[in-house]
Amino acid sequence: MGEIDMRALFSISYGLYIISSKDDDIINGQTANAVTQVTADPPQIAVALNKTTLTHQCVKNSGFLDVSVLDQTAPLKIIGIFGFNSGRDFDKMSQCNFKLGINGCPVILDHTCAVLESKVIDSIDLRTHTVFICEVIASETLSKNPPMTYAYYHSDLKGKTPKNAPTYEIFSDEKEDTNSKEESKMKKYVCQICGWVYDPEEGDPDGGIEPGTAFEDIPDDWVCPVCGASKDQFEPQ
Ligand SMILES: Cc1cc2nc3c(=O)[nH]c(=O)nc-3n(C[C@H](O)[C@H](O)[C@H](O)COP(=O)(O)O)c2cc1C
């Protein structure tokens, strides 16, 4: 086997999607970038899902999944809600507008430029993940907004990827700023789980933190508004 340079794999391009499905009376979705079209006629896609996710369970049991293509207006928050929380602990669908497709799975309507409804026709077991091969049975364009790319998510939104995603970047925890441990009041702090940045000038009004509150003065039981991580998961930017 030759040498593996993980950075070479990070040069593969992706979009960013919410994969949704159902299982009896459960409806749920998760963020994913590992989605690609594989044939045109019939239109088929491949989607790689970690076996531990609730969405994986739903897709396996129902045999259906939908893809909501996020557009570039999507904030870190929606990607975080669906990407750093499990529907096993929290009703994600109550956090967004959605409609049920013809296959009974929900499609997300917020910050979505297109939706694909599909039926699973095959699957490949890859130990940690299953690749579901699906035939698109209905699709719709919702807006002309450009689709979100995985590169944009990292470069402009400063988003991160959790360990169970197929493209987890082991280098994303590397510090760019060697002075980041310096203490200073009114410094910005970054959530090490999802990448959301606490800016003291803005505070977190929805979480009860007034603008102008230094990170050090936030109560210890405050949690990241995007992924729910505790205060001790933040580091100076
Ligand atoms: C940017 C991003 C990309 C992700 N890509 C994938 C992916 O392609 N496949 C996957 O299984 N999980 C991926 N994840 C992780 C899942 O979204 C995450 O495990 C989610 O909490 C599962 O939710 P569920 O248990 O409600 O299904 C990604 C997360 C983020 C934030």
mmCIF file of N, CA, C and O in Angstrom, residues 1-2 16 20 48 76 78 84 86 94 119 157 166 170 181 189 225 230:
data_model
loop_
_atom_site.group_PDB
_atom_site.id
_atom_site.type_symbol
_atom_site.label_atom_id
_atom_site.label_comp_id
_atom_site.label_asym_id
_atom_site.label_seq_id
_atom_site.Cartn_x
_atom_site.Cartn_y
_atom_site.Cartn_z
ATOM 1 N N MET A 1 0.843 -1.201 0.000
ATOM 2 C CA MET A 1 0.000 0.000 0.000
ATOM 3 C C MET A 1 0.880 1.252 0.000
ATOM 4 O O MET A 1 1.872 1.307 0.738
ATOM 5 N N GLY A 2 0.563 2.218 -0.847
ATOM 6 C CA GLY A 2 1.347 3.454 -0.905
ATOM 7 C C GLY A 2 1.070 4.362 0.278
ATOM 8 O O GLY A 2 0.256 4.049 1.140
ATOM 9 N N LEU A 16 -23.427 20.623 0.562
ATOM 10 C CA LEU A 16 -23.881 20.376 1.936
ATOM 11 C C LEU A 16 -25.396 20.173 1.915
ATOM 12 O O LEU A 16 -26.115 20.973 1.287
ATOM 13 N N SER A 20 -32.961 13.418 5.007
ATOM 14 C CA SER A 20 -34.076 13.183 5.930
ATOM 15 C C SER A 20 -34.764 11.881 5.576
ATOM 16 O O SER A 20 -34.701 11.397 4.438
ATOM 17 N N ALA A 48 -23.603 8.506 1.846
ATOM 18 C CA ALA A 48 -22.905 7.730 2.886
ATOM 19 C C ALA A 48 -23.339 8.206 4.259
ATOM 20 O O ALA A 48 -23.156 9.374 4.612
ATOM 21 N N LEU A 76 -24.743 28.882 9.999
ATOM 22 C CA LEU A 76 -24.090 27.801 10.743
ATOM 23 C C LEU A 76 -25.100 27.085 11.631
ATOM 24 O O LEU A 76 -25.031 25.877 11.834
ATOM 25 N N ILE A 78 -28.326 26.208 11.306
ATOM 26 C CA ILE A 78 -29.140 25.094 10.769
ATOM 27 C C ILE A 78 -28.260 23.866 10.500
ATOM 28 O O ILE A 78 -28.651 22.727 10.769
ATOM 29 N N PHE A 84 -24.844 18.363 14.607
ATOM 30 C CA PHE A 84 -24.161 18.114 15.883
ATOM 31 C C PHE A 84 -25.132 17.666 16.972
ATOM 32 O O PHE A 84 -24.791 17.678 18.146
ATOM 33 N N SER A 86 -28.412 14.699 17.758
ATOM 34 C CA SER A 86 -29.142 13.550 17.225
ATOM 35 C C SER A 86 -30.624 13.699 17.519
ATOM 36 O O SER A 86 -31.011 14.158 18.597
ATOM 37 N N SER A 94 -38.709 20.315 14.599
ATOM 38 C CA SER A 94 -39.489 21.435 15.142
ATOM 39 C C SER A 94 -38.729 22.759 14.969
ATOM 40 O O SER A 94 -39.274 23.824 15.217
ATOM 41 N N LYS A 119 -35.734 6.692 -3.402
ATOM 42 C CA LYS A 119 -36.045 5.351 -2.904
ATOM 43 C C LYS A 119 -34.731 4.568 -2.923
ATOM 44 O O LYS A 119 -34.009 4.587 -3.931
ATOM 45 N N LEU A 157 -18.026 30.213 6.682
ATOM 46 C CA LEU A 157 -18.787 30.052 7.923
ATOM 47 C C LEU A 157 -17.898 29.547 9.062
ATOM 48 O O LEU A 157 -18.314 29.521 10.201
ATOM 49 N N PRO A 166 -17.977 11.138 7.222
ATOM 50 C CA PRO A 166 -16.973 10.422 6.415
ATOM 51 C C PRO A 166 -15.720 11.253 6.161
ATOM 52 O O PRO A 166 -14.642 10.695 5.976
ATOM 53 N N ILE A 170 -8.865 15.464 10.437
ATOM 54 C CA ILE A 170 -8.054 15.354 11.647
ATOM 55 C C ILE A 170 -7.179 16.588 11.842
ATOM 56 O O ILE A 170 -6.706 16.828 12.921
ATOM 57 N N LYS A 181 -3.838 31.179 23.348
ATOM 58 C CA LYS A 181 -4.040 30.928 24.762
ATOM 59 C C LYS A 181 -3.963 32.224 25.588
ATOM 60 O O LYS A 181 -4.257 32.236 26.774
ATOM 61 N N TYR A 189 -14.428 33.684 21.373
ATOM 62 C CA TYR A 189 -14.169 32.283 21.715
ATOM 63 C C TYR A 189 -14.863 31.383 20.695
ATOM 64 O O TYR A 189 -15.964 31.690 20.253
ATOM 65 N N PRO A 225 -25.168 27.897 21.320
ATOM 66 C CA PRO A 225 -26.487 27.959 20.704
ATOM 67 C C PRO A 225 -26.621 27.095 19.441
ATOM 68 O O PRO A 225 -27.726 26.793 19.018
ATOM 69 N N SER A 230 -20.978 22.480 26.105
ATOM 70 C CA SER A 230 -20.843 23.275 27.329
ATOM 71 C C SER A 230 -19.767 24.353 27.166
ATOM 72 O O SER A 230 -18.943 24.303 26.245
#
